[in-house]
PDB file of C-alpha atoms in Angstrom:
ATOM      1  CA  UNK A   1      -0.133  19.695  -2.693  1.00 68.00           C
ATOM      2  CA  UNK A   2      -0.522  15.926  -2.418  1.00 82.00           C
ATOM      3  CA  UNK A   3      -3.377  14.297  -4.277  1.00 89.00           C
ATOM      4  CA  UNK A   4      -4.351  12.481  -1.066  1.00 93.00           C
ATOM      5  CA  UNK A   5      -4.240  14.334   2.240  1.00 94.00           C
ATOM      6  CA  UNK A   6      -4.793  12.819   5.659  1.00 95.00           C
ATOM      7  CA  UNK A   7      -5.418  14.407   9.013  1.00 95.00           C
ATOM      8  CA  UNK A   8      -4.256  14.344  11.646  1.00 96.00           C
ATOM      9  CA  UNK A   9      -0.699  13.171  10.955  1.00 94.00           C
ATOM     10  CA  UNK A  10      -0.301  12.012  14.548  1.00 95.00           C
ATOM     11  CA  UNK A  11      -2.970  11.074  17.053  1.00 96.00           C
ATOM     12  CA  UNK A  12      -2.713   9.963  20.659  1.00 97.00           C
ATOM     13  CA  UNK A  13      -5.817   8.613  22.378  1.00 96.00           C
ATOM     14  CA  UNK A  14      -6.752   6.981  25.647  1.00 97.00           C
ATOM     15  CA  UNK A  15      -8.095   3.438  25.594  1.00 97.00           C
ATOM     16  CA  UNK A  16     -11.830   3.438  24.980  1.00 97.00           C
ATOM     17  CA  UNK A  17     -11.959   6.725  23.099  1.00 97.00           C
ATOM     18  CA  UNK A  18     -13.736   7.178  19.764  1.00 97.00           C
ATOM     19  CA  UNK A  19     -11.216   7.998  17.036  1.00 97.00           C
ATOM     20  CA  UNK A  20     -11.686   9.646  13.670  1.00 98.00           C
ATOM     21  CA  UNK A  21      -9.105   9.875  10.887  1.00 98.00           C
ATOM     22  CA  UNK A  22      -9.887  11.963   7.826  1.00 98.00           C
ATOM     23  CA  UNK A  23      -8.864  11.672   4.188  1.00 97.00           C
ATOM     24  CA  UNK A  24      -9.401  14.175   1.387  1.00 97.00           C
ATOM     25  CA  UNK A  25      -8.456  13.636  -2.234  1.00 95.00           C
ATOM     26  CA  UNK A  26      -8.337  15.808  -5.312  1.00 92.00           C
ATOM     27  CA  UNK A  27      -8.563  13.273  -8.145  1.00 86.00           C
ATOM     28  CA  UNK A  28     -11.425  11.280  -9.570  1.00 85.00           C
ATOM     29  CA  UNK A  29     -11.509   7.817  -8.107  1.00 86.00           C
ATOM     30  CA  UNK A  30     -13.155   4.471  -8.585  1.00 84.00           C
ATOM     31  CA  UNK A  31     -12.472   3.336  -5.021  1.00 88.00           C
ATOM     32  CA  UNK A  32     -10.837   4.400  -1.776  1.00 92.00           C
ATOM     33  CA  UNK A  33      -8.885   2.086   0.491  1.00 92.00           C
ATOM     34  CA  UNK A  34      -8.152   2.270   4.190  1.00 95.00           C
ATOM     35  CA  UNK A  35      -5.023   0.346   5.150  1.00 93.00           C
ATOM     36  CA  UNK A  36      -3.286  -0.451   8.416  1.00 94.00           C
ATOM     37  CA  UNK A  37       0.449  -0.782   8.895  1.00 91.00           C
ATOM     38  CA  UNK A  38       2.096  -1.803  12.152  1.00 85.00           C
ATOM     39  CA  UNK A  39       5.650  -0.569  12.838  1.00 79.00           C
ATOM     40  CA  UNK A  40       8.109  -2.393  10.613  1.00 71.00           C
ATOM     41  CA  UNK A  41       5.306  -4.479   9.205  1.00 71.00           C
ATOM     42  CA  UNK A  42       3.478  -4.993   5.978  1.00 77.00           C
ATOM     43  CA  UNK A  43       0.160  -3.469   5.041  1.00 85.00           C
ATOM     44  CA  UNK A  44      -3.249  -4.924   5.813  1.00 87.00           C
ATOM     45  CA  UNK A  45      -6.269  -3.811   3.860  1.00 87.00           C
ATOM     46  CA  UNK A  46      -9.142  -2.740   6.125  1.00 91.00           C
ATOM     47  CA  UNK A  47     -11.743  -1.432   3.702  1.00 90.00           C
ATOM     48  CA  UNK A  48     -12.333  -0.705   0.060  1.00 89.00           C
ATOM     49  CA  UNK A  49     -15.118   1.834  -0.512  1.00 89.00           C
ATOM     50  CA  UNK A  50     -16.740   3.305  -3.571  1.00 89.00           C
ATOM     51  CA  UNK A  51     -19.762   4.800  -1.826  1.00 91.00           C
ATOM     52  CA  UNK A  52     -21.580   4.997   1.485  1.00 94.00           C
ATOM     53  CA  UNK A  53     -20.381   3.257   4.595  1.00 95.00           C
ATOM     54  CA  UNK A  54     -18.817  -0.031   5.659  1.00 94.00           C
ATOM     55  CA  UNK A  55     -18.434  -1.530   9.117  1.00 95.00           C
ATOM     56  CA  UNK A  56     -16.184  -4.292  10.367  1.00 92.00           C
ATOM     57  CA  UNK A  57     -16.087  -4.921  14.067  1.00 94.00           C
ATOM     58  CA  UNK A  58     -15.094  -1.682  15.790  1.00 96.00           C
ATOM     59  CA  UNK A  59     -14.049  -0.054  12.538  1.00 96.00           C
ATOM     60  CA  UNK A  60     -16.337   2.087  10.392  1.00 97.00           C
ATOM     61  CA  UNK A  61     -15.410   3.746   7.107  1.00 97.00           C
ATOM     62  CA  UNK A  62     -17.469   6.332   5.257  1.00 97.00           C
ATOM     63  CA  UNK A  63     -17.025   8.119   1.996  1.00 96.00           C
ATOM     64  CA  UNK A  64     -18.637  11.180   0.420  1.00 95.00           C
ATOM     65  CA  UNK A  65     -17.878  11.086  -3.295  1.00 92.00           C
ATOM     66  CA  UNK A  66     -19.240  14.578  -3.969  1.00 93.00           C
ATOM     67  CA  UNK A  67     -17.056  16.131  -1.285  1.00 95.00           C
ATOM     68  CA  UNK A  68     -14.083  13.848  -2.078  1.00 95.00           C
ATOM     69  CA  UNK A  69     -13.726  12.958   1.564  1.00 96.00           C
ATOM     70  CA  UNK A  70     -13.575   9.799   3.624  1.00 97.00           C
ATOM     71  CA  UNK A  71     -13.354   9.071   7.333  1.00 98.00           C
ATOM     72  CA  UNK A  72     -12.186   6.060   9.302  1.00 98.00           C
ATOM     73  CA  UNK A  73     -13.683   5.684  12.762  1.00 98.00           C
ATOM     74  CA  UNK A  74     -12.522   3.383  15.537  1.00 97.00           C
ATOM     75  CA  UNK A  75     -14.959   2.832  18.382  1.00 96.00           C
ATOM     76  CA  UNK A  76     -13.814   1.771  21.863  1.00 95.00           C
ATOM     77  CA  UNK A  77     -10.157   2.100  20.875  1.00 96.00           C
ATOM     78  CA  UNK A  78      -7.615  -0.352  22.264  1.00 96.00           C
ATOM     79  CA  UNK A  79      -3.802  -0.265  22.497  1.00 95.00           C
ATOM     80  CA  UNK A  80      -3.619  -2.972  19.832  1.00 94.00           C
ATOM     81  CA  UNK A  81      -5.163  -0.446  17.410  1.00 95.00           C
ATOM     82  CA  UNK A  82      -1.896   1.498  17.568  1.00 96.00           C
ATOM     83  CA  UNK A  83      -0.553   1.595  14.017  1.00 95.00           C
ATOM     84  CA  UNK A  84      -0.253   3.796  10.958  1.00 94.00           C
ATOM     85  CA  UNK A  85      -3.528   4.172   9.095  1.00 96.00           C
ATOM     86  CA  UNK A  86      -3.183   4.953   5.419  1.00 95.00           C
ATOM     87  CA  UNK A  87      -5.766   6.217   2.962  1.00 95.00           C
ATOM     88  CA  UNK A  88      -5.188   5.282  -0.678  1.00 93.00           C
ATOM     89  CA  UNK A  89      -7.253   6.017  -3.776  1.00 91.00           C
ATOM     90  CA  UNK A  90      -7.642   4.046  -6.963  1.00 85.00           C
ATOM     91  CA  UNK A  91      -7.929   6.441  -9.874  1.00 74.00           C
ATOM     92  CA  UNK A  92      -9.621   4.095 -12.307  1.00 66.00           C
ATOM     93  CA  UNK A  93      -9.547   0.665 -13.830  1.00 57.00           C
ATOM     94  CA  UNK A  94      -5.828   0.402 -13.331  1.00 61.00           C
ATOM     95  CA  UNK A  95      -5.544  -0.758  -9.727  1.00 62.00           C
ATOM     96  CA  UNK A  96      -2.778   1.809  -9.274  1.00 77.00           C
ATOM     97  CA  UNK A  97      -3.059   3.260  -5.777  1.00 85.00           C
ATOM     98  CA  UNK A  98      -2.134   6.774  -4.728  1.00 88.00           C
ATOM     99  CA  UNK A  99      -1.324   6.848  -1.025  1.00 91.00           C
ATOM    100  CA  UNK A 100      -1.662   9.446   1.656  1.00 91.00           C
ATOM    101  CA  UNK A 101       1.231   9.875   4.071  1.00 87.00           C
ATOM    102  CA  UNK A 102      -0.605   8.084   6.857  1.00 92.00           C
ATOM    103  CA  UNK A 103      -1.827   8.842  10.357  1.00 95.00           C
ATOM    104  CA  UNK A 104       0.225   7.494  13.240  1.00 95.00           C
ATOM    105  CA  UNK A 105      -2.179   6.415  15.977  1.00 97.00           C
ATOM    106  CA  UNK A 106      -1.058   5.611  19.508  1.00 96.00           C
ATOM    107  CA  UNK A 107      -3.693   4.331  21.938  1.00 97.00           C
ATOM    108  CA  UNK A 108      -2.537   4.451  25.523  1.00 96.00           C
ATOM    109  CA  UNK A 109      -3.910   2.089  28.206  1.00 94.00           C
TER     110      UNK A 109
ATOM    111  CA  UNK B   1      -4.684 -20.446   0.828  1.00 58.00           C
ATOM    112  CA  UNK B   2      -1.486 -18.409   1.112  1.00 69.00           C
ATOM    113  CA  UNK B   3      -1.801 -14.699   0.729  1.00 89.00           C
ATOM    114  CA  UNK B   4       0.811 -12.589  -0.975  1.00 93.00           C
ATOM    115  CA  UNK B   5       4.332 -13.706  -0.175  1.00 94.00           C
ATOM    116  CA  UNK B   6       7.590 -11.850  -0.711  1.00 95.00           C
ATOM    117  CA  UNK B   7      11.224 -12.834  -0.483  1.00 96.00           C
ATOM    118  CA  UNK B   8      13.613 -12.098   0.990  1.00 96.00           C
ATOM    119  CA  UNK B   9      12.279 -10.342   4.079  1.00 93.00           C
ATOM    120  CA  UNK B  10      15.450  -8.314   4.598  1.00 93.00           C
ATOM    121  CA  UNK B  11      18.400  -7.528   2.384  1.00 95.00           C
ATOM    122  CA  UNK B  12      21.594  -5.517   2.734  1.00 97.00           C
ATOM    123  CA  UNK B  13      23.464  -4.372  -0.374  1.00 97.00           C
ATOM    124  CA  UNK B  14      26.167  -1.842  -1.183  1.00 97.00           C
ATOM    125  CA  UNK B  15      26.009   1.044  -3.622  1.00 97.00           C
ATOM    126  CA  UNK B  16      26.319   0.001  -7.250  1.00 97.00           C
ATOM    127  CA  UNK B  17      25.112  -3.541  -6.687  1.00 97.00           C
ATOM    128  CA  UNK B  18      22.019  -5.081  -8.205  1.00 98.00           C
ATOM    129  CA  UNK B  19      19.104  -6.650  -6.347  1.00 98.00           C
ATOM    130  CA  UNK B  20      16.152  -8.892  -7.233  1.00 98.00           C
ATOM    131  CA  UNK B  21      13.041  -9.050  -5.083  1.00 98.00           C
ATOM    132  CA  UNK B  22      10.340 -11.657  -5.540  1.00 98.00           C
ATOM    133  CA  UNK B  23       6.587 -11.739  -5.062  1.00 97.00           C
ATOM    134  CA  UNK B  24       3.981 -14.487  -5.295  1.00 97.00           C
ATOM    135  CA  UNK B  25       0.435 -13.169  -5.597  1.00 95.00           C
ATOM    136  CA  UNK B  26      -2.622 -14.395  -3.766  1.00 91.00           C
ATOM    137  CA  UNK B  27      -4.094 -17.469  -5.369  1.00 91.00           C
ATOM    138  CA  UNK B  28      -6.357 -16.507  -8.260  1.00 88.00           C
ATOM    139  CA  UNK B  29      -4.948 -13.012  -8.700  1.00 90.00           C
ATOM    140  CA  UNK B  30      -3.488 -11.994 -12.062  1.00 91.00           C
ATOM    141  CA  UNK B  31      -2.106  -8.508 -11.411  1.00 91.00           C
ATOM    142  CA  UNK B  32       0.943  -7.544  -9.374  1.00 94.00           C
ATOM    143  CA  UNK B  33       1.837  -4.003  -8.344  1.00 93.00           C
ATOM    144  CA  UNK B  34       5.085  -2.907  -6.730  1.00 95.00           C
ATOM    145  CA  UNK B  35       5.456   0.003  -4.307  1.00 94.00           C
ATOM    146  CA  UNK B  36       8.413   1.645  -2.606  1.00 95.00           C
ATOM    147  CA  UNK B  37       7.953   2.985   0.910  1.00 91.00           C
ATOM    148  CA  UNK B  38      10.749   5.126   2.249  1.00 90.00           C
ATOM    149  CA  UNK B  39      11.036   5.515   6.008  1.00 86.00           C
ATOM    150  CA  UNK B  40       8.272   7.764   7.347  1.00 80.00           C
ATOM    151  CA  UNK B  41       6.618   8.126   3.946  1.00 83.00           C
ATOM    152  CA  UNK B  42       3.597   6.651   2.247  1.00 84.00           C
ATOM    153  CA  UNK B  43       4.158   4.022  -0.449  1.00 89.00           C
ATOM    154  CA  UNK B  44       4.926   5.200  -3.970  1.00 91.00           C
ATOM    155  CA  UNK B  45       3.779   3.248  -7.031  1.00 91.00           C
ATOM    156  CA  UNK B  46       6.662   1.753  -9.046  1.00 95.00           C
ATOM    157  CA  UNK B  47       4.898  -0.316 -11.708  1.00 93.00           C
ATOM    158  CA  UNK B  48       2.220  -2.895 -12.354  1.00 92.00           C
ATOM    159  CA  UNK B  49       2.325  -6.169 -14.265  1.00 93.00           C
ATOM    160  CA  UNK B  50      -0.495  -8.028 -15.962  1.00 91.00           C
ATOM    161  CA  UNK B  51      -0.236 -10.856 -18.485  1.00 89.00           C
ATOM    162  CA  UNK B  52       3.549 -10.725 -18.194  1.00 92.00           C
ATOM    163  CA  UNK B  53       3.690  -7.117 -19.377  1.00 92.00           C
ATOM    164  CA  UNK B  54       4.237  -3.818 -17.606  1.00 91.00           C
ATOM    165  CA  UNK B  55       0.874  -2.048 -17.777  1.00 88.00           C
ATOM    166  CA  UNK B  56       1.833   1.231 -16.220  1.00 86.00           C
ATOM    167  CA  UNK B  57       4.702   2.818 -14.435  1.00 91.00           C
ATOM    168  CA  UNK B  58       5.235   5.413 -11.755  1.00 90.00           C
ATOM    169  CA  UNK B  59       7.950   8.039 -11.643  1.00 90.00           C
ATOM    170  CA  UNK B  60      10.919   5.718 -11.201  1.00 95.00           C
ATOM    171  CA  UNK B  61      14.099   5.547 -13.312  1.00 96.00           C
ATOM    172  CA  UNK B  62      14.932   2.749 -15.706  1.00 95.00           C
ATOM    173  CA  UNK B  63      17.178   1.231 -13.046  1.00 97.00           C
ATOM    174  CA  UNK B  64      13.940  -0.230 -11.730  1.00 97.00           C
ATOM    175  CA  UNK B  65      12.680  -3.057 -13.905  1.00 97.00           C
ATOM    176  CA  UNK B  66      10.414  -5.997 -13.442  1.00 96.00           C
ATOM    177  CA  UNK B  67       9.071  -9.196 -14.796  1.00 96.00           C
ATOM    178  CA  UNK B  68       5.952 -11.298 -14.444  1.00 97.00           C
ATOM    179  CA  UNK B  69       6.009 -15.031 -15.016  1.00 96.00           C
ATOM    180  CA  UNK B  70       3.262 -17.266 -16.480  1.00 95.00           C
ATOM    181  CA  UNK B  71       2.274 -18.318 -12.937  1.00 94.00           C
ATOM    182  CA  UNK B  72       1.658 -14.596 -12.163  1.00 95.00           C
ATOM    183  CA  UNK B  73       4.589 -14.305  -9.758  1.00 96.00           C
ATOM    184  CA  UNK B  74       6.763 -11.261 -10.244  1.00 97.00           C
ATOM    185  CA  UNK B  75      10.251  -9.924  -9.735  1.00 98.00           C
ATOM    186  CA  UNK B  76      11.476  -6.398  -9.119  1.00 98.00           C
ATOM    187  CA  UNK B  77      15.050  -5.686 -10.181  1.00 98.00           C
ATOM    188  CA  UNK B  78      17.017  -2.614  -9.201  1.00 98.00           C
ATOM    189  CA  UNK B  79      20.380  -1.948 -10.840  1.00 97.00           C
ATOM    190  CA  UNK B  80      23.195   0.375  -9.755  1.00 97.00           C
ATOM    191  CA  UNK B  81      21.797   0.732  -6.253  1.00 97.00           C
ATOM    192  CA  UNK B  82      21.890   4.116  -4.576  1.00 97.00           C
ATOM    193  CA  UNK B  83      21.692   4.906  -0.880  1.00 97.00           C
ATOM    194  CA  UNK B  84      18.286   6.446  -1.549  1.00 96.00           C
ATOM    195  CA  UNK B  85      16.939   3.090  -2.720  1.00 97.00           C
ATOM    196  CA  UNK B  86      16.864   1.954   0.907  1.00 97.00           C
ATOM    197  CA  UNK B  87      13.196   1.344   1.626  1.00 95.00           C
ATOM    198  CA  UNK B  88      10.463  -1.188   2.231  1.00 93.00           C
ATOM    199  CA  UNK B  89       9.375  -2.690  -1.083  1.00 96.00           C
ATOM    200  CA  UNK B  90       5.772  -3.827  -1.101  1.00 94.00           C
ATOM    201  CA  UNK B  91       4.059  -6.102  -3.542  1.00 94.00           C
ATOM    202  CA  UNK B  92       0.285  -6.107  -3.922  1.00 92.00           C
ATOM    203  CA  UNK B  93      -1.857  -8.469  -5.942  1.00 92.00           C
ATOM    204  CA  UNK B  94      -5.345  -8.135  -7.312  1.00 86.00           C
ATOM    205  CA  UNK B  95      -7.628  -9.157 -10.104  1.00 81.00           C
ATOM    206  CA  UNK B  96      -7.389  -6.648 -12.942  1.00 73.00           C
ATOM    207  CA  UNK B  97     -11.132  -6.614 -13.429  1.00 68.00           C
ATOM    208  CA  UNK B  98     -12.135  -7.580  -9.944  1.00 63.00           C
ATOM    209  CA  UNK B  99     -14.204  -5.788  -7.368  1.00 62.00           C
ATOM    210  CA  UNK B 100     -12.119  -6.689  -4.359  1.00 66.00           C
ATOM    211  CA  UNK B 101      -9.282  -4.856  -2.764  1.00 74.00           C
ATOM    212  CA  UNK B 102      -5.589  -5.296  -3.335  1.00 81.00           C
ATOM    213  CA  UNK B 103      -3.791  -7.686  -1.002  1.00 87.00           C
ATOM    214  CA  UNK B 104      -0.368  -6.662   0.231  1.00 89.00           C
ATOM    215  CA  UNK B 105       2.628  -8.803   1.003  1.00 91.00           C
ATOM    216  CA  UNK B 106       4.747  -8.313   4.129  1.00 89.00           C
ATOM    217  CA  UNK B 107       7.392  -6.416   2.173  1.00 92.00           C
ATOM    218  CA  UNK B 108      11.125  -6.678   1.641  1.00 95.00           C
ATOM    219  CA  UNK B 109      13.233  -4.247   3.611  1.00 94.00           C
ATOM    220  CA  UNK B 110      16.264  -3.210   1.567  1.00 97.00           C
ATOM    221  CA  UNK B 111      19.204  -1.390   3.099  1.00 96.00           C
ATOM    222  CA  UNK B 112      21.836   0.041   0.778  1.00 97.00           C
ATOM    223  CA  UNK B 113      25.145   0.908   2.435  1.00 96.00           C
TER     224      UNK B 113
END
């Protein structure tokens, strides 16, 4: 079993829909990262969370430390949101990230 | 202010050859981490450099080695390349004791034939 699990693995949505991607982890962490990767492209950091909730534009990330679970929400989804969304956890003061396998999101017009 | 830069962007090598990939961290960052991302997989941690020393290492063989220079830039070297080394190699920089996230470079895509 992977230390970081994401669901769903693949997600297809219609433009305008509200999207949720989930991440569960089994190790103690100091922070959780949500990352975005476009096909063939590098990785862009969306959020770093250690507690609570963060919002940036149409993106919202939440984390529940007790339940070892985080969610990434996209409101009013758009085709340009189509990408792989990756959850990664930082296990301590080492900055070493453990990655989930990603969620491939396709938003259709 | 340039973010994290990597070179080259693409590289084709043959089995048994050696390769060197380069990374320049975001200005002000002192820590560089290297990750390997095979096709369809999540990135896997290779190693991390701070103060010109390898701080920690993932589950990669000794064929993978690195270096960090006084200006914090870093190199990843892979010897005796195997077909399975074909992947996207990502560099990420951060402050060792900082509160902010890691910043990723665009990656170097290595193809071993």
